[in-house]
Tab-separated table of C-alpha atoms (C1' of nucleotides) in Angstrom:
chain	number	residue	atom	x	y	z
A	1	MET	CA	0.000	0.000	0.000
A	2	GLU	CA	1.180	3.482	-0.745
A	3	LYS	CA	0.057	4.760	2.642
A	4	ASP	CA	3.562	5.758	3.680
A	5	ILE	CA	3.999	8.138	0.828
A	6	CYS	CA	0.639	9.652	1.356
A	7	LEU	CA	0.843	9.954	5.098
A	8	THR	CA	3.722	12.372	5.023
A	9	THR	CA	2.362	14.586	2.294
A	10	CYS	CA	-1.305	15.273	1.847
A	11	VAL	CA	-3.095	13.580	4.732
A	12	ASP	CA	-4.104	16.072	7.370
A	13	GLN	CA	-3.739	13.862	10.446
A	14	GLN	CA	-5.511	16.279	12.739
A	15	ARG	CA	-8.497	16.538	10.455
A	16	VAL	CA	-8.691	12.768	10.126
A	17	ALA	CA	-8.355	12.210	13.864
A	18	ARG	CA	-11.099	14.743	14.530
A	19	VAL	CA	-13.450	13.045	12.101
A	20	VAL	CA	-12.627	9.548	13.338
A	21	GLN	CA	-13.661	10.663	16.807
A	22	GLY	CA	-17.030	11.689	15.495
A	23	LEU	CA	-17.694	8.351	13.779
A	24	PRO	CA	-20.452	6.202	15.248
A	25	ALA	CA	-19.439	2.992	17.017
A	26	GLU	CA	-18.726	-0.047	14.868
A	27	PRO	CA	-21.863	-2.059	15.716
A	28	LEU	CA	-24.024	0.970	15.013
A	29	LEU	CA	-22.498	1.422	11.580
A	30	LEU	CA	-22.909	-2.252	10.776
A	31	GLY	CA	-26.486	-2.182	12.003
A	32	ALA	CA	-27.360	0.856	9.949
A	33	ALA	CA	-25.714	-0.611	6.849
A	34	GLU	CA	-27.752	-3.762	7.377
A	35	ILE	CA	-30.986	-1.806	7.477
A	36	PHE	CA	-30.096	0.214	4.396
A	37	LYS	CA	-29.204	-3.017	2.602
A	38	MET	CA	-32.712	-4.265	3.217
A	39	LEU	CA	-34.071	-1.054	1.725
A	40	ALA	CA	-31.792	-1.279	-1.294
A	41	ASP	CA	-34.092	-3.365	-3.460
A	42	PRO	CA	-37.141	-2.125	-5.387
A	43	ASN	CA	-39.196	-5.220	-4.587
A	44	ARG	CA	-38.499	-4.994	-0.891
A	45	LEU	CA	-39.372	-1.306	-1.010
A	46	ARG	CA	-42.672	-2.222	-2.609
A	47	LEU	CA	-43.321	-4.813	0.082
A	48	LEU	CA	-42.486	-2.405	2.871
A	49	HIS	CA	-44.453	0.428	1.361
A	50	ALA	CA	-47.459	-1.848	1.040
A	51	LEU	CA	-47.095	-3.088	4.599
A	52	ALA	CA	-46.886	0.513	5.768
A	53	GLN	CA	-50.453	0.828	4.565
A	54	GLU	CA	-51.948	-2.406	5.807
A	55	GLU	CA	-51.310	-5.927	6.985
A	56	LEU	CA	-50.969	-8.436	4.126
A	57	CYS	CA	-50.399	-12.164	3.757
A	58	VAL	CA	-47.579	-13.771	1.789
A	59	CYS	CA	-49.905	-14.598	-1.066
A	60	ASP	CA	-51.093	-11.008	-1.419
A	61	LEU	CA	-47.502	-9.816	-1.358
A	62	ALA	CA	-46.470	-12.296	-4.034
A	63	GLU	CA	-49.269	-11.003	-6.222
A	64	LEU	CA	-48.227	-7.445	-5.473
A	65	VAL	CA	-44.654	-7.814	-6.675
A	66	GLU	CA	-45.584	-10.325	-9.371
A	67	THR	CA	-43.297	-13.092	-8.273
A	68	SER	CA	-43.499	-16.504	-6.613
A	69	ALA	CA	-44.574	-16.969	-3.017
A	70	SER	CA	-41.252	-18.661	-2.362
A	71	ALA	CA	-39.224	-15.684	-3.505
A	72	VAL	CA	-41.343	-13.346	-1.394
A	73	SER	CA	-40.960	-15.642	1.561
A	74	HIS	CA	-37.199	-15.411	1.280
A	75	GLN	CA	-37.379	-11.628	1.135
A	76	LEU	CA	-39.726	-11.528	4.101
A	77	ARG	CA	-37.401	-13.653	6.124
A	78	LEU	CA	-34.623	-11.148	5.495
A	79	LEU	CA	-36.897	-8.311	6.535
A	80	ARG	CA	-37.980	-10.272	9.576
A	81	THR	CA	-34.488	-11.047	10.799
A	82	ALA	CA	-33.594	-7.379	10.278
A	83	ARG	CA	-36.568	-6.521	12.531
A	84	LEU	CA	-38.200	-4.418	9.845
A	85	VAL	CA	-41.375	-6.455	9.688
A	86	ALA	CA	-43.248	-8.651	12.122
A	87	CYS	CA	-45.741	-11.369	11.417
A	88	ARG	CA	-48.774	-12.987	12.948
A	89	ARG	CA	-50.275	-16.339	12.054
A	90	GLU	CA	-54.011	-16.630	11.501
A	91	GLY	CA	-55.029	-20.135	10.534
A	92	LYS	CA	-53.107	-21.189	7.468
A	93	MET	CA	-52.111	-17.697	6.592
A	94	VAL	CA	-49.341	-15.494	7.938
A	95	TYR	CA	-49.968	-11.768	8.012
A	96	TYR	CA	-47.071	-9.357	7.872
A	97	ARG	CA	-46.854	-5.768	9.030
A	98	LEU	CA	-44.146	-3.172	9.653
A	99	ASP	CA	-42.380	-3.760	12.928
A	100	ASP	CA	-42.538	-0.083	13.888
A	101	ASP	CA	-42.812	3.198	12.092
A	102	HIS	CA	-39.170	4.140	12.065
A	103	VAL	CA	-39.134	2.027	8.959
A	104	GLY	CA	-41.958	3.986	7.411
A	105	ARG	CA	-40.134	7.208	8.195
A	106	LEU	CA	-36.911	6.016	6.588
A	107	LEU	CA	-38.891	4.922	3.570
A	108	ARG	CA	-40.595	8.276	3.164
A	109	GLU	CA	-37.323	10.112	3.677
A	110	GLY	CA	-35.646	8.043	0.962
A	111	LEU	CA	-38.502	8.549	-1.483
A	112	ARG	CA	-38.526	12.268	-0.832
A	113	HIS	CA	-34.821	12.440	-1.577
A	114	ALA	CA	-35.385	10.455	-4.782
A	115	GLU	CA	-38.071	12.930	-5.849
A	116	GLU	CA	-35.789	15.891	-5.612
A	117	GLY	CA	-32.657	14.352	-7.059
B	1	MET	CA	-46.071	-20.177	-11.522
B	2	GLU	CA	-48.727	-21.300	-9.114
B	3	LYS	CA	-50.513	-17.975	-9.373
B	4	ASP	CA	-53.701	-19.531	-10.720
B	5	ILE	CA	-54.157	-21.717	-7.698
B	6	CYS	CA	-53.401	-18.924	-5.357
B	7	LEU	CA	-55.480	-16.277	-7.042
B	8	THR	CA	-58.750	-18.080	-6.484
B	9	THR	CA	-58.117	-18.876	-2.857
B	10	CYS	CA	-56.188	-16.664	-0.543
B	11	VAL	CA	-55.361	-13.496	-2.462
B	12	ASP	CA	-57.641	-10.653	-1.485
B	13	GLN	CA	-57.804	-8.852	-4.827
B	14	GLN	CA	-59.389	-5.738	-3.401
B	15	ARG	CA	-56.758	-5.397	-0.749
B	16	VAL	CA	-53.977	-5.872	-3.293
B	17	ALA	CA	-55.519	-3.402	-5.740
B	18	ARG	CA	-55.880	-0.820	-2.981
B	19	VAL	CA	-52.249	-1.173	-1.978
B	20	VAL	CA	-50.968	-1.163	-5.558
B	21	GLN	CA	-52.661	2.199	-6.024
B	22	GLY	CA	-50.751	3.595	-3.094
B	23	LEU	CA	-47.345	2.460	-4.387
B	24	PRO	CA	-44.920	5.177	-5.502
B	25	ALA	CA	-44.177	5.477	-9.212
B	26	GLU	CA	-41.602	3.113	-10.686
B	27	PRO	CA	-38.766	5.648	-11.207
B	28	LEU	CA	-39.195	6.895	-7.666
B	29	LEU	CA	-38.857	3.401	-6.267
B	30	LEU	CA	-35.798	2.712	-8.375
B	31	GLY	CA	-34.280	6.021	-7.358
B	32	ALA	CA	-34.858	5.404	-3.672
B	33	ALA	CA	-33.462	1.868	-3.932
B	34	GLU	CA	-30.383	3.321	-5.599
B	35	ILE	CA	-29.825	5.760	-2.769
B	36	PHE	CA	-30.309	3.098	-0.122
B	37	LYS	CA	-27.882	0.855	-1.985
B	38	MET	CA	-25.238	3.546	-1.633
B	39	LEU	CA	-25.908	3.672	2.097
B	40	ALA	CA	-25.770	-0.110	2.447
B	41	ASP	CA	-22.040	-0.377	3.026
B	42	PRO	CA	-20.207	0.376	6.283
B	43	ASN	CA	-17.281	2.034	4.533
B	44	ARG	CA	-19.503	4.314	2.506
B	45	LEU	CA	-21.394	5.171	5.691
B	46	ARG	CA	-18.110	6.101	7.300
B	47	LEU	CA	-17.201	8.271	4.333
B	48	LEU	CA	-20.562	10.015	4.318
B	49	HIS	CA	-20.600	10.490	8.057
B	50	ALA	CA	-17.167	12.026	7.898
B	51	LEU	CA	-18.145	14.299	5.027
B	52	ALA	CA	-21.211	15.365	6.986
B	53	GLN	CA	-18.780	16.902	9.451
B	54	GLU	CA	-16.279	18.496	7.139
B	55	GLU	CA	-14.804	18.618	3.674
B	56	LEU	CA	-12.057	16.040	3.115
B	57	CYS	CA	-9.719	15.031	0.318
B	58	VAL	CA	-9.421	11.540	-1.168
B	59	CYS	CA	-6.242	10.874	0.736
B	60	ASP	CA	-7.810	11.737	4.086
B	61	LEU	CA	-10.753	9.526	3.274
B	62	ALA	CA	-8.520	6.597	2.327
B	63	GLU	CA	-6.750	6.965	5.660
B	64	LEU	CA	-10.091	7.168	7.418
B	65	VAL	CA	-11.423	3.871	6.123
B	66	GLU	CA	-7.997	2.253	6.069
B	67	THR	CA	-7.948	1.272	2.437
B	68	SER	CA	-6.270	2.294	-0.807
B	69	ALA	CA	-6.908	5.622	-2.491
B	70	SER	CA	-8.045	3.721	-5.554
B	71	ALA	CA	-10.756	1.824	-3.716
B	72	VAL	CA	-11.988	5.021	-2.102
B	73	SER	CA	-11.977	6.715	-5.463
B	74	HIS	CA	-14.263	4.030	-6.847
B	75	GLN	CA	-16.621	4.418	-3.914
B	76	LEU	CA	-16.592	8.179	-4.267
B	77	ARG	CA	-17.459	7.901	-7.910
B	78	LEU	CA	-20.514	5.833	-6.998
B	79	LEU	CA	-21.523	8.396	-4.403
B	80	ARG	CA	-20.909	11.181	-6.888
B	81	THR	CA	-23.031	9.687	-9.663
B	82	ALA	CA	-25.770	9.041	-7.095
B	83	ARG	CA	-25.553	12.775	-6.245
B	84	LEU	CA	-24.823	12.094	-2.608
B	85	VAL	CA	-21.510	13.912	-2.618
B	86	ALA	CA	-20.010	16.728	-4.611
B	87	CYS	CA	-16.386	17.643	-5.111
B	88	ARG	CA	-14.180	20.645	-5.660
B	89	ARG	CA	-10.642	20.723	-6.948
B	90	GLU	CA	-8.007	22.770	-5.174
B	91	GLY	CA	-4.585	22.466	-6.748
B	92	LYS	CA	-3.654	18.807	-6.886
B	93	MET	CA	-6.219	17.804	-4.334
B	94	VAL	CA	-9.912	17.132	-4.692
B	95	TYR	CA	-12.122	17.922	-1.735
B	96	TYR	CA	-15.399	16.102	-1.232
B	97	ARG	CA	-18.463	17.138	0.721
B	98	LEU	CA	-22.087	16.036	1.073
B	99	ASP	CA	-24.194	17.228	-1.808
B	100	ASP	CA	-27.008	18.388	0.464
B	101	ASP	CA	-28.254	17.586	3.918
B	102	HIS	CA	-31.028	15.213	2.969
B	103	VAL	CA	-28.232	12.684	2.981
B	104	GLY	CA	-27.202	13.633	6.480
B	105	ARG	CA	-30.770	13.308	7.636
B	106	LEU	CA	-31.158	9.836	6.113
B	107	LEU	CA	-27.906	8.843	7.729
B	108	ARG	CA	-28.960	10.015	11.157
B	109	GLU	CA	-32.361	8.386	10.802
B	110	GLY	CA	-30.757	5.058	9.893
B	111	LEU	CA	-28.304	5.222	12.768
B	112	ARG	CA	-31.055	6.089	15.194
B	113	HIS	CA	-33.033	3.078	14.044
B	114	ALA	CA	-29.950	0.903	14.463
B	115	GLU	CA	-29.531	2.163	18.025
B	116	GLU	CA	-32.988	1.114	19.057
B	117	GLY	CA	-33.162	-2.188	17.224
C	1	DA	C1'	10.241	20.131	-20.382
C	2	DC	C1'	10.420	16.837	-17.014
C	3	DC	C1'	9.189	14.553	-12.809
C	4	DT	C1'	6.300	13.786	-8.940
C	5	DC	C1'	2.082	13.452	-6.795
C	6	DA	C1'	-3.123	13.190	-6.166
C	7	DC	C1'	-6.564	11.256	-8.307
C	8	DC	C1'	-9.202	8.727	-11.835
C	9	DT	C1'	-10.442	4.800	-14.898
C	10	DG	C1'	-11.110	-0.040	-17.164
C	11	DA	C1'	-10.718	-4.761	-16.901
C	12	DA	C1'	-10.448	-8.927	-14.219
C	13	DT	C1'	-10.906	-11.569	-10.111
C	14	DG	C1'	-13.194	-12.902	-5.903
C	15	DA	C1'	-17.027	-12.256	-2.740
C	16	DT	C1'	-22.123	-11.368	-1.908
C	17	DT	C1'	-26.634	-11.603	-3.261
C	18	DG	C1'	-31.014	-12.999	-5.401
C	19	DT	C1'	-33.840	-16.524	-7.492
C	20	DT	C1'	-35.340	-20.961	-8.450
C	21	DC	C1'	-36.456	-25.621	-7.525
C	22	DA	C1'	-37.484	-29.448	-4.674
C	23	DG	C1'	-38.864	-30.890	-0.617
C	24	DA	C1'	-40.408	-29.990	4.446
C	25	DT	C1'	-43.587	-27.938	8.049
C	26	DG	C1'	-47.707	-26.989	10.116
C	27	DT	C1'	-52.836	-26.008	9.648
C	28	DT	C1'	-57.433	-26.806	8.128
C	29	DT	C1'	-61.169	-29.611	6.296
C	30	DA	C1'	-63.313	-33.940	5.003
D	1	DT	C1'	-55.981	-39.943	9.314
D	2	DA	C1'	-55.474	-38.256	4.798
D	3	DA	C1'	-55.542	-34.664	1.537
D	4	DA	C1'	-55.067	-29.879	0.282
D	5	DC	C1'	-52.989	-25.659	1.002
D	6	DA	C1'	-50.080	-21.583	2.718
D	7	DT	C1'	-45.744	-20.934	3.944
D	8	DC	C1'	-40.952	-21.979	4.913
D	9	DT	C1'	-36.274	-23.852	4.094
D	10	DG	C1'	-31.652	-25.540	1.919
D	11	DA	C1'	-28.870	-26.063	-1.914
D	12	DA	C1'	-27.386	-24.665	-6.480
D	13	DC	C1'	-26.966	-21.503	-10.054
D	14	DA	C1'	-26.867	-16.759	-12.017
D	15	DA	C1'	-26.221	-12.022	-11.441
D	16	DT	C1'	-24.352	-8.171	-9.148
D	17	DC	C1'	-20.793	-5.840	-6.536
D	18	DA	C1'	-16.218	-4.522	-4.414
D	19	DT	C1'	-11.393	-4.567	-4.688
D	20	DT	C1'	-7.122	-4.846	-6.964
D	21	DC	C1'	-3.845	-3.849	-10.406
D	22	DA	C1'	-1.982	-1.423	-14.197
D	23	DG	C1'	-2.096	2.369	-16.694
D	24	DG	C1'	-3.800	7.330	-17.597
D	25	DT	C1'	-4.858	12.445	-16.551
D	26	DG	C1'	-3.862	16.864	-14.958
D	27	DA	C1'	-1.668	20.047	-11.564
D	28	DG	C1'	2.753	21.792	-9.350
D	29	DG	C1'	7.492	22.149	-8.511
D	30	DT	C1'	12.342	22.093	-10.346
DNA sequence: ACCTCACCTGAATGATTGTTCAGATGTTTA
DNA sequence: TAAACATCTGAACAATCATTCAGGTGAGGT
């Protein structure tokens, strides 16, 4: 790595140190990246946006994004383990909903930014 | 696809139709997914968080995330084409900053959600 | 003009990710 | 209990992404 060259010339150590101090803790960064990763797919955004409006079952969601129930199930598992959605079984069917409305807020914020860009 | 089976049994067409209506337009969804994709990497989060505090050059940023200037340059290009950061040349060096503070807001919102989850 | 340095780019490799398919689980109804 | 159905899971394949390396650009100093 050419770090040695760079270190002595253009890197402003003070500036870097200052900024490093301000960085969020490692687990926080990883957690946030994980959440954003879940939001980084149009189909998952559709699912989440739909669930922000009302509770839906896997079958409805599959219809919504025009794919197989299996594929949706995989996506939902990801969203579930990331704590973005929660589910509730009613007979044969499983109904999903947003876990809380932080998610909805993030979603809206992202869409708003997309509108303006 | 087993849509035909499913359609006649468990899919609530009305519910799906209602939710489909509420979905954001296609380009908006794609745009938002694109933005979230940029935020879905710990190193890029570090870069953005740092740039939210102050303007930094490529070399500083490489030092910050402990990687090569080339790798950072690639990342910065992604962030630049996604309009999340902007840059300014001063002599040999190029200084980067956040393009606007929507980005900062998204970042904070994501981190806050990570804290609570 | 030349050399050095900060930064950028394109192509290739290696790692992650998404989807599909086949089969498993658990629930209802007959 | 057996059959039908909604959903879940694991493994394999395809696509997508990040990093590296080698070379290229443009600014400054000598």
